[in-house]
CSV table of C-alpha atoms and ligand atoms in Angstrom, one decimal:
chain,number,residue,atom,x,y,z
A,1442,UNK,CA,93.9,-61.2,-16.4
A,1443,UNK,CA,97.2,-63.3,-16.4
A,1444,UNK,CA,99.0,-64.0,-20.3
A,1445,UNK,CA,97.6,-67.6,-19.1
A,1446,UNK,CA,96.8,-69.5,-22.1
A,1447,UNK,CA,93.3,-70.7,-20.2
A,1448,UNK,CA,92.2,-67.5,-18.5
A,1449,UNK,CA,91.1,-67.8,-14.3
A,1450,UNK,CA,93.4,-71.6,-14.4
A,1451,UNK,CA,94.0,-70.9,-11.2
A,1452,UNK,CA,90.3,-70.4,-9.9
A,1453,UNK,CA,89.6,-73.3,-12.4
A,1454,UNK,CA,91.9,-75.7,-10.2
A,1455,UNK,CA,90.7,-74.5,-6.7
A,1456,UNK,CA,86.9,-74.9,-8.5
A,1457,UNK,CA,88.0,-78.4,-9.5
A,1458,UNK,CA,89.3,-79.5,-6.3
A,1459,UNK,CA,86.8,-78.1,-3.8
A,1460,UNK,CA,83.3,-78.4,-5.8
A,1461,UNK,CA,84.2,-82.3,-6.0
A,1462,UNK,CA,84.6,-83.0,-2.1
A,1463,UNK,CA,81.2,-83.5,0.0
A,1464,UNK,CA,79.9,-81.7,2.8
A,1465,UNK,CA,77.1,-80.8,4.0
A,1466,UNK,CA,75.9,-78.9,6.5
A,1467,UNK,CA,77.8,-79.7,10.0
A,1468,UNK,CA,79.9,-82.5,7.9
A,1469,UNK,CA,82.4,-80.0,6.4
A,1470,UNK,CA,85.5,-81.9,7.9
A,1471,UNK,CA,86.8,-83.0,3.6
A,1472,UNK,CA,86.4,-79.5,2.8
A,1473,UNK,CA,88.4,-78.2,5.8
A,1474,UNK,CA,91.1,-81.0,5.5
A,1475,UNK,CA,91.1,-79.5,1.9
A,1476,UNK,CA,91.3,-76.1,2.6
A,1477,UNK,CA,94.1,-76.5,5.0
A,1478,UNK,CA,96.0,-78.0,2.7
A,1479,UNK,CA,95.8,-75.3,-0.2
A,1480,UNK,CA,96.2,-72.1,2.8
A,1481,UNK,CA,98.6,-73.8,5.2
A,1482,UNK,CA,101.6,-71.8,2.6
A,1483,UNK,CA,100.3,-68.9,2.9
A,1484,UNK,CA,99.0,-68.0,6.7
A,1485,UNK,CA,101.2,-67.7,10.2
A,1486,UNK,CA,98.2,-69.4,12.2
A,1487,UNK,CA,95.8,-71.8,11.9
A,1488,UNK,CA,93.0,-73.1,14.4
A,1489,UNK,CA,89.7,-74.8,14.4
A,1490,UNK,CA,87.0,-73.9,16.9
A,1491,UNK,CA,84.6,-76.1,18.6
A,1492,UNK,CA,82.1,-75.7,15.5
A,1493,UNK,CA,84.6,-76.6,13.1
A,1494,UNK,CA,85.4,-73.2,11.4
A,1495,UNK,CA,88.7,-73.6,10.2
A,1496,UNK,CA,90.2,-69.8,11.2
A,1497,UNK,CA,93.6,-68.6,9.4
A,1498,UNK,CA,95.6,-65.2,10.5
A,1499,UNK,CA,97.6,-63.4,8.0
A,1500,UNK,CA,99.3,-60.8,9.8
A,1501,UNK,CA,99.7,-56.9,9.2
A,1502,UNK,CA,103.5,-55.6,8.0
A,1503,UNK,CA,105.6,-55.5,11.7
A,1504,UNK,CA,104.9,-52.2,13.7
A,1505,UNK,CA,101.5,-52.3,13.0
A,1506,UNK,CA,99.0,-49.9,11.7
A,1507,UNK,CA,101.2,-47.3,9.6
A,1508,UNK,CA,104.1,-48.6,11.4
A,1509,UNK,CA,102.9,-46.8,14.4
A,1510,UNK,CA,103.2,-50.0,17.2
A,1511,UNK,CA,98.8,-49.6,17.6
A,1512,UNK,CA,97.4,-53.2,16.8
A,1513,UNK,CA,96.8,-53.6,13.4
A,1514,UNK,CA,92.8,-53.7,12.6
A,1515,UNK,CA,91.5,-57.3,12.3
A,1516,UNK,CA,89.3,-57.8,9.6
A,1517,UNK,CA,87.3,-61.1,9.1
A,1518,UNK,CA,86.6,-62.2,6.3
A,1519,UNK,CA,84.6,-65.4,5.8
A,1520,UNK,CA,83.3,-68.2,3.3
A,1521,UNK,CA,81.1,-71.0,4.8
A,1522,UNK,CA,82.4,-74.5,3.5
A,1523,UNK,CA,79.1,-76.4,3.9
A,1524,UNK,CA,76.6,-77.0,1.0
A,1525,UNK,CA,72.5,-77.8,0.8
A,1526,UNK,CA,71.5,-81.4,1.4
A,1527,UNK,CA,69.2,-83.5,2.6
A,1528,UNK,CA,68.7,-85.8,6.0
A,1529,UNK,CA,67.2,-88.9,6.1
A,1530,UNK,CA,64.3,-89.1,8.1
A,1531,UNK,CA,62.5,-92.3,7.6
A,1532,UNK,CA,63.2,-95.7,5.3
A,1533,UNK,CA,60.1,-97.2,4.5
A,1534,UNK,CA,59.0,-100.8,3.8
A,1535,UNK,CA,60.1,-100.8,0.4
A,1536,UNK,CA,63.6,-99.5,0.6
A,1537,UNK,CA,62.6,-95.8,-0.5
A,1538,UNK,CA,64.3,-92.9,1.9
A,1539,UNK,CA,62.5,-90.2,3.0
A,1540,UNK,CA,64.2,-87.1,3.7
A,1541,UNK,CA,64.1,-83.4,5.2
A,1542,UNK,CA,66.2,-80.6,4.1
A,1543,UNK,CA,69.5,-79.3,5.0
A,1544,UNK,CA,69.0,-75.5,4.1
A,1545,UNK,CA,66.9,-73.8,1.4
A,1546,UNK,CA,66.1,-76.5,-0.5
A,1547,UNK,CA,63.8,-76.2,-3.4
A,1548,UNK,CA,61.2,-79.2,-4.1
A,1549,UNK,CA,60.6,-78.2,-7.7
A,1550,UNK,CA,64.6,-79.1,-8.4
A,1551,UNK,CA,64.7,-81.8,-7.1
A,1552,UNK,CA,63.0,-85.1,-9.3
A,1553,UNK,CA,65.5,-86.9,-11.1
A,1554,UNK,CA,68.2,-85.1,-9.1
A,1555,UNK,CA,71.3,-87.3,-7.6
A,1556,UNK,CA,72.5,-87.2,-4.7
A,1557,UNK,CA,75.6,-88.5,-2.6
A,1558,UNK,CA,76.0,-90.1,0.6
A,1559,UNK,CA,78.7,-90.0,2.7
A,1560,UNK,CA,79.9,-93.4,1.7
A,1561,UNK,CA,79.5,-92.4,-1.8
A,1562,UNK,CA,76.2,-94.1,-2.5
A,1563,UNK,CA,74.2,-92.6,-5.3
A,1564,UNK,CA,70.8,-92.1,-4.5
A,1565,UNK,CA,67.7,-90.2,-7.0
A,1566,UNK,CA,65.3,-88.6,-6.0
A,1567,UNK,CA,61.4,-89.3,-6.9
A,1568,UNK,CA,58.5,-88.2,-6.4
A,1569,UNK,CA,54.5,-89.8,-5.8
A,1570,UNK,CA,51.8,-89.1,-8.2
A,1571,UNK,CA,50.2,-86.1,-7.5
A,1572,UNK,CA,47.0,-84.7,-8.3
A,1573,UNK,CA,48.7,-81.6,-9.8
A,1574,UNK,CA,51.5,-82.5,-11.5
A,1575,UNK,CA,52.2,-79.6,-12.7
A,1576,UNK,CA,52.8,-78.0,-9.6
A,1577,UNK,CA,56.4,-78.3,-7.4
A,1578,UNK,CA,55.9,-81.6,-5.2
A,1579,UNK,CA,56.2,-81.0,-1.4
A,1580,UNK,CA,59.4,-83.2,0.9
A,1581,UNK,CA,56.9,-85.9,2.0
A,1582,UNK,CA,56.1,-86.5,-2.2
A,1583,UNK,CA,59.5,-87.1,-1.9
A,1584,UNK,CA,62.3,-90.0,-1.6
A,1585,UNK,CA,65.1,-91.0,-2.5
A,1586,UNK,CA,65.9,-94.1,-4.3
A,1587,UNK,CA,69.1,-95.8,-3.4
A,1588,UNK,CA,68.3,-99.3,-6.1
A,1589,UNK,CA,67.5,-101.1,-2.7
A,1590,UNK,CA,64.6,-104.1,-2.7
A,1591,UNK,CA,63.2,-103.4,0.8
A,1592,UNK,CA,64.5,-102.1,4.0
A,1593,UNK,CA,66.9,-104.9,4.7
A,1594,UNK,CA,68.9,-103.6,2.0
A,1595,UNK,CA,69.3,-100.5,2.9
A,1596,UNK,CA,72.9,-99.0,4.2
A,1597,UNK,CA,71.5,-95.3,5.0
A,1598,UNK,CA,70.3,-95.0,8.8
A,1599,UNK,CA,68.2,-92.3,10.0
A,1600,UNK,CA,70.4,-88.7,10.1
A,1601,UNK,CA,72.6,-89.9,7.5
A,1602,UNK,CA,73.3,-86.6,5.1
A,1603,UNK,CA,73.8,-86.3,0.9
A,1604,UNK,CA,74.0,-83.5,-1.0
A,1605,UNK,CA,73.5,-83.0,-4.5
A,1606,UNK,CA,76.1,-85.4,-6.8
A,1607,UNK,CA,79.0,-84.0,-7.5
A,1608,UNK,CA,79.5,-83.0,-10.9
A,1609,UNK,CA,81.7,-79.9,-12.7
A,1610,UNK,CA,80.9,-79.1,-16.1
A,1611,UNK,CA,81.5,-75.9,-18.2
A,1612,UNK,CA,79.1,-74.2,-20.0
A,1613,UNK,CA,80.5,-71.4,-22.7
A,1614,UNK,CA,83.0,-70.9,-20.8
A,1615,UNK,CA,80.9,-70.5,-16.8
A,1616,UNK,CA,81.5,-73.2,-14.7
A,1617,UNK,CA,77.9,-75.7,-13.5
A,1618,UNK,CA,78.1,-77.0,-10.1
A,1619,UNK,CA,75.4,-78.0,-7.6
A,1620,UNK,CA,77.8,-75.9,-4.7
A,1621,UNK,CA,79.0,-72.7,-6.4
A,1622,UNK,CA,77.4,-71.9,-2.9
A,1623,UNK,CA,79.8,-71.8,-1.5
A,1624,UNK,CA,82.8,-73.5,-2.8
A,1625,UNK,CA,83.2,-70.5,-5.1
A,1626,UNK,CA,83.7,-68.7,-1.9
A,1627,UNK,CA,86.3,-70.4,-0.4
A,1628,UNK,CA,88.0,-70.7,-3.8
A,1629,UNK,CA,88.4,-66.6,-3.3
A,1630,UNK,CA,89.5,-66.5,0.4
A,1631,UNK,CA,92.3,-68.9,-1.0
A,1632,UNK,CA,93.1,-67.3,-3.9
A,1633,UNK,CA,93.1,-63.8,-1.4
A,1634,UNK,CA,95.5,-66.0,0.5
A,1635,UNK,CA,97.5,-66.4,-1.8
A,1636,UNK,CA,97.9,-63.0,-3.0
A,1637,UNK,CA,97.8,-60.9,0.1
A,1638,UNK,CA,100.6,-58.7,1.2
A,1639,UNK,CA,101.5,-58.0,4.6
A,1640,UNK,CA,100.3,-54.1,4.7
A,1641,UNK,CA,98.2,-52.4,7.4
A,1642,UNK,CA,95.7,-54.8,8.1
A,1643,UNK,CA,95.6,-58.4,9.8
A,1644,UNK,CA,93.2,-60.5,7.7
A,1645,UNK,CA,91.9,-63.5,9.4
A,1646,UNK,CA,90.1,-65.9,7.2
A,1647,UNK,CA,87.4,-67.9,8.0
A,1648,UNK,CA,85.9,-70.7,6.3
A,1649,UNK,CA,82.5,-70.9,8.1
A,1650,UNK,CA,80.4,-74.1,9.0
A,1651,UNK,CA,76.7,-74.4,9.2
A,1652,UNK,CA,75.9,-71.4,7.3
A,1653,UNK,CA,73.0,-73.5,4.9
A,1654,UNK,CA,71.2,-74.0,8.0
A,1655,UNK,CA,71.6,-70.0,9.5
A,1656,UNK,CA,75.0,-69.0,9.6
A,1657,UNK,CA,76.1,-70.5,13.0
A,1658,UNK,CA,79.8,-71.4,12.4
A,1659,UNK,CA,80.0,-67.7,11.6
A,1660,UNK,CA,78.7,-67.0,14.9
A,1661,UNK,CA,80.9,-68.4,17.0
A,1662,UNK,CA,84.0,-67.4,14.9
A,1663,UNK,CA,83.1,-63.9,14.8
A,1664,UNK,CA,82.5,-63.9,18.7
A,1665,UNK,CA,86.1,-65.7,18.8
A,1666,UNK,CA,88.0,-63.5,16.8
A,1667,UNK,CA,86.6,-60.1,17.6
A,1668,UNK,CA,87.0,-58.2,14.1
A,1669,UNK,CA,86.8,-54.7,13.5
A,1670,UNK,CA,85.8,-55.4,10.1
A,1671,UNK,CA,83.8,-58.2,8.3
A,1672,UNK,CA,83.3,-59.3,4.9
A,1673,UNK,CA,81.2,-62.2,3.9
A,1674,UNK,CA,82.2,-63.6,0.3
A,1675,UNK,CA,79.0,-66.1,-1.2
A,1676,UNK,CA,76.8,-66.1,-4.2
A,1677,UNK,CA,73.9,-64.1,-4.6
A,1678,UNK,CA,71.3,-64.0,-7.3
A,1679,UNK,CA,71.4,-62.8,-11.1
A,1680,UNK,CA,68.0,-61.6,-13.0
A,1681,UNK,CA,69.3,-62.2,-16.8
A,1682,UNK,CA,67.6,-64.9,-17.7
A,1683,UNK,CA,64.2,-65.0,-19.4
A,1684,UNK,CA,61.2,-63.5,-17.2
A,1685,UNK,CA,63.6,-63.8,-14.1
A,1686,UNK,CA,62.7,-61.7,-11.2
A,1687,UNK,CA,63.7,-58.2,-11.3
A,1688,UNK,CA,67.0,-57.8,-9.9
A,1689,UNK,CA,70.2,-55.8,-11.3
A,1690,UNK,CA,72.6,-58.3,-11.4
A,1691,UNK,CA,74.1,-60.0,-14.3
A,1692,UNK,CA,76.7,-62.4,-14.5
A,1693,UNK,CA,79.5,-61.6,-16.1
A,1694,UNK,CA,79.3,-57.7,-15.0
A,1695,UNK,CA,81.2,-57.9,-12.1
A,1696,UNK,CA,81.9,-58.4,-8.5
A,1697,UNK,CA,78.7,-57.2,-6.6
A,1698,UNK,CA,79.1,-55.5,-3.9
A,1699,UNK,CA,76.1,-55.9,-1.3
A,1700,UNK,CA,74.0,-53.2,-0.4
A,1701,UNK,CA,71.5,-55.5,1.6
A,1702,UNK,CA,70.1,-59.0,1.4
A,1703,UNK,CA,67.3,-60.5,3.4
A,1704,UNK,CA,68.7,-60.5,7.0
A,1705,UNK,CA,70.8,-57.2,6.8
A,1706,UNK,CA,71.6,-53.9,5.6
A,1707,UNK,CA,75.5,-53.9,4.8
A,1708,UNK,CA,77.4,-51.1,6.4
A,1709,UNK,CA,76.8,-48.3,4.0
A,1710,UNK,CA,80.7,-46.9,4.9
A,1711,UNK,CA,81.8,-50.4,3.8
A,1712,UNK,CA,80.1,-50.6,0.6
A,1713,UNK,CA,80.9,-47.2,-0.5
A,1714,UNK,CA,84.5,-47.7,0.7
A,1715,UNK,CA,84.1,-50.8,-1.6
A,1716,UNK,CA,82.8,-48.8,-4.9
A,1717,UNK,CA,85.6,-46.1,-3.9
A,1718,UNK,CA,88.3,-49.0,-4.5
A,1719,UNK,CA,86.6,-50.6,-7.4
A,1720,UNK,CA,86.7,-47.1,-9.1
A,1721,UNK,CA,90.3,-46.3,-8.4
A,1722,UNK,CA,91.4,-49.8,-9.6
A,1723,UNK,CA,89.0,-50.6,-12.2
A,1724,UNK,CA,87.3,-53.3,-11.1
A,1725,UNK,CA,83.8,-53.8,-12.3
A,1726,UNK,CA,81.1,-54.2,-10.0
A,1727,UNK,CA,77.4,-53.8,-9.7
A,1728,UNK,CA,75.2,-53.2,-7.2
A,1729,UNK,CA,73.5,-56.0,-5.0
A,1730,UNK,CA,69.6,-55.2,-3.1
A,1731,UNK,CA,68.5,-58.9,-3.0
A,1732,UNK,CA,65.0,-59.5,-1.6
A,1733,UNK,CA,65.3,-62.7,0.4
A,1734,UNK,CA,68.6,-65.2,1.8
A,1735,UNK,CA,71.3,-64.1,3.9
A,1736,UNK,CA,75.0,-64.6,4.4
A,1737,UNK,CA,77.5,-64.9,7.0
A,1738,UNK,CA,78.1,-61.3,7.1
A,1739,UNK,CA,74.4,-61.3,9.0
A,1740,UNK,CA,76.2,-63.0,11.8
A,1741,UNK,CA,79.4,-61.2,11.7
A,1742,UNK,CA,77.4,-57.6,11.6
A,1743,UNK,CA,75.8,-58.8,14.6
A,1744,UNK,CA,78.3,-60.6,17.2
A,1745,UNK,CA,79.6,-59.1,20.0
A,1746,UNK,CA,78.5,-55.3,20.2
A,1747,UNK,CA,78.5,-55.0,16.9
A,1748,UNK,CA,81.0,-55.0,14.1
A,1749,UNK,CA,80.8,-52.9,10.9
A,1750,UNK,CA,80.2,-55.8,7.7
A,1751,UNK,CA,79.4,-56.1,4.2
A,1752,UNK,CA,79.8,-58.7,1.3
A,1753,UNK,CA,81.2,-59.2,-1.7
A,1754,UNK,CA,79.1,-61.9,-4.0
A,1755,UNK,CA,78.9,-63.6,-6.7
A,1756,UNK,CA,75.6,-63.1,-9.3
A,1757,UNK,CA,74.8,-66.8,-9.8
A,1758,UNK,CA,72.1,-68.3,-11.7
A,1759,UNK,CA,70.0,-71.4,-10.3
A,1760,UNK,CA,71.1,-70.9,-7.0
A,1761,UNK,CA,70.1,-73.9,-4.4
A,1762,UNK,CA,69.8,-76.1,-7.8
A,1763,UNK,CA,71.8,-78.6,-8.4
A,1764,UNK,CA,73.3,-76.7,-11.4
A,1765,UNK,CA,74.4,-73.5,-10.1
A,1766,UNK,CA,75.9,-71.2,-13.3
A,1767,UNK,CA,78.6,-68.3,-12.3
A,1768,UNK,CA,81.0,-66.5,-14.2
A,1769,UNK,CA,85.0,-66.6,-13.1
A,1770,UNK,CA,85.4,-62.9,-14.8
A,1771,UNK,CA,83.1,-61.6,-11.6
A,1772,UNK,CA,84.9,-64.3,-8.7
A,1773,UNK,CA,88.1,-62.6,-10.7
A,1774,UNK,CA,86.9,-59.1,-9.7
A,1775,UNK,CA,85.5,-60.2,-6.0
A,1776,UNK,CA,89.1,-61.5,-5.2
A,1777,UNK,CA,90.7,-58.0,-6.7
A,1778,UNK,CA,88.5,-56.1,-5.3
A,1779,UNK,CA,88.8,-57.8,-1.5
A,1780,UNK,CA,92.4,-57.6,-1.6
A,1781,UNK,CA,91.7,-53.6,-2.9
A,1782,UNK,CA,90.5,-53.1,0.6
A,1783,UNK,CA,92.7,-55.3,2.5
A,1784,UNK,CA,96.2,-54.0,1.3
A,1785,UNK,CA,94.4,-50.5,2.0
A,1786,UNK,CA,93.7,-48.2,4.9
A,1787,UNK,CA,90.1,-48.8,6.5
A,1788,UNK,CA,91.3,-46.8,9.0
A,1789,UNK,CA,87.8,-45.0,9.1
A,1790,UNK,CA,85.5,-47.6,9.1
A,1791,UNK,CA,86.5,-49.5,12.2
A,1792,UNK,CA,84.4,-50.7,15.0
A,1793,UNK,CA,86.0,-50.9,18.2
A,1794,UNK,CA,86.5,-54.2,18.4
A,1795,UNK,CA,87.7,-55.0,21.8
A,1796,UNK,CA,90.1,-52.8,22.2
A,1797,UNK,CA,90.9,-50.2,24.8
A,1798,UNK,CA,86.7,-50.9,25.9
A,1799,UNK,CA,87.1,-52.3,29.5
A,1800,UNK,CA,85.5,-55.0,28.5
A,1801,UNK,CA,86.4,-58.3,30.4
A,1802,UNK,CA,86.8,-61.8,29.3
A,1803,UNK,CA,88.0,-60.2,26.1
A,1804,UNK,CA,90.4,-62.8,24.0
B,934,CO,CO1,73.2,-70.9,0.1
B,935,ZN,ZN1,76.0,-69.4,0.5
């Protein structure tokens, strides 16, 4: 922790900045305007690709790994930039819009929820009467009212995105927003950025599009850039809160280092390399074995012919709601504990990346 007078300020600044700008799911272009922005100090190359990933390089220490000359090993590391939303899909007579999702969204959030257009038309969400109230609506219960009088009045076409209204508040301390997922993300690769020091590894951040809707902008970028190494950094779950589904992760404990998630099984060299470097520096972390959902690291693990992966996340309460609670004492440890193992020899993990394989069309 810094002598600051407000501890985390500066993850409470990038927080500020990036959890008020919109985008959803293949609209990221304010977030990566953003982004670009707050890295362009710190990185020798940027580029976008044709999904919009936004992909920075931060190169090794000249001569390479150890000084030797041999190319430096390329790890990836990536945080997507889009959020959860919702798509209109119909207006109806009356002026009420009726919507599908964009990602996991959960129907029992969502009356009385607001949500933001592009244009920056507020919009809640109701519901029909049910027979069951009690139980969670389904999406066609659903619309969203934009305080139009019939169809004629209404500005949103068919396709038109919002996501979940913007708001930052602070709770004892823990930040609320409806897109800790994965804002918070970002907010580490930057503040990585920021920190890293040219040593024996060439980081090349990523800050992913399309993952809410199955990690697709990682795709691509992993296939482009061809790591040896790949780190997703998201939120994952937290089971400390009353009668919450069993699961060992608690915010506030630390960073937690993934073990395996819905849609992969991190590279058990990785994570143990991970522990090894939380050990030796002290960082606290825990242990993440979460049932369902995914990251980019699924996408990374599996591009090309393989590339060792893993994730460092954040334990966040209410995830997919439109108040998301984290804790900046475990983002704190995610961001020491990443630049643990990038300033470090990984020497033994590698995949092969391209290198030396005879593949062709390799670039
Ligand atoms: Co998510
Ligand atoms: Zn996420």
């Amino acid at each position: 922790m810094t002598p600051d007078s407000k501890p985390h300020a500066d993850f409470r600044d990038l927080l500020e900045a990036l959890c008020h700008v919109w985008g959803p799911s293949g609209h990221e272009d304010r977030v990566r305007a953003l982004l670009l922005e707050l890295i362009a100090p710190h990185v020798d190359e940027t580029r976008v690709d044709a999904l919009g990933n936004l992909i920075a390089v931060r190169h090794a220490a000249a001569g390479g790994a150890k000084g030797t000359g041999v190319e430096a090993p390329r790890i990836m590391v990536a945080a997507h930039m889009d959020e959860i939303g919702v798509v209109v899909t119909h207006v109806d007579q009356d002026g009420f819009l009726r919507f599908g999702p964009v990602g996991g969204i959960l129907t029992g959030n969502l009356i009385g929820t607001r949500v933001t257009f592009e244009d920056g038309t507020v919009g809640v969400i109701g519901a029909e009467k049910r027979a069951d109230q009690a139980k969670a609506p389904t999406l066609d219960e659903l619309f969203i009212d934009v305080g139009a009088d019939d169809a004629a009045a209404v500005t949103q076409r068919v396709g038109d995105m919002a996501a979940f209204h913007h708001r930052l508040d602070w709770s004892g301390g823990r930040p609320i927003a409806p897109n800790h997922d994965d804002r918070i993300g970002c907010v580490m690769l930057v503040a990585a950025l920021r920190r890293f020091k040219p040593g024996p590894n060439t980081l090349v951040a990523v800050f992913s599009t399309q993952e809410e809707v199955g990690t697709r902008g990682a795709e691509t970028a992993a296939y482009g850039v061809a790591p040896q190494l790949a780190i997703a950094l998201d939120i994952t779950g937290a089971g400390d809160t009353p009668k919450a589904p069993p699961l060992a992760l608690k915010l506030g404990a630390g960073a937690a280092v993934k073990v395996k998630d819905g849609g992969m099984i991190a590279s058990p060299a990785l994570r143990r390399l991970m522990e090894e470097r939380a050990q030796a520096a002290g960082i606290p972390y825990q242990l993440e074995v979460l049932t369902g959902g995914t990251t980019d690291a699924r996408a990374m693990q599996t591009s090309r012919a393989g590339v060792p992966a893993g994730a460092i996340s954040v334990p966040t309460r209410y995830g997919h709601s439109p108040s998301q609670v984290i804790d900046l004492a475990d983002v704190q440890a995610g961001v020491d504990l990443l630049l643990a193992l990038l300033e470090g020899d990984v020497s033994g993990l590698l995949g092969s990346g391209l290198t030396g394989s005879g593949m062709t069309g390799a670039g």
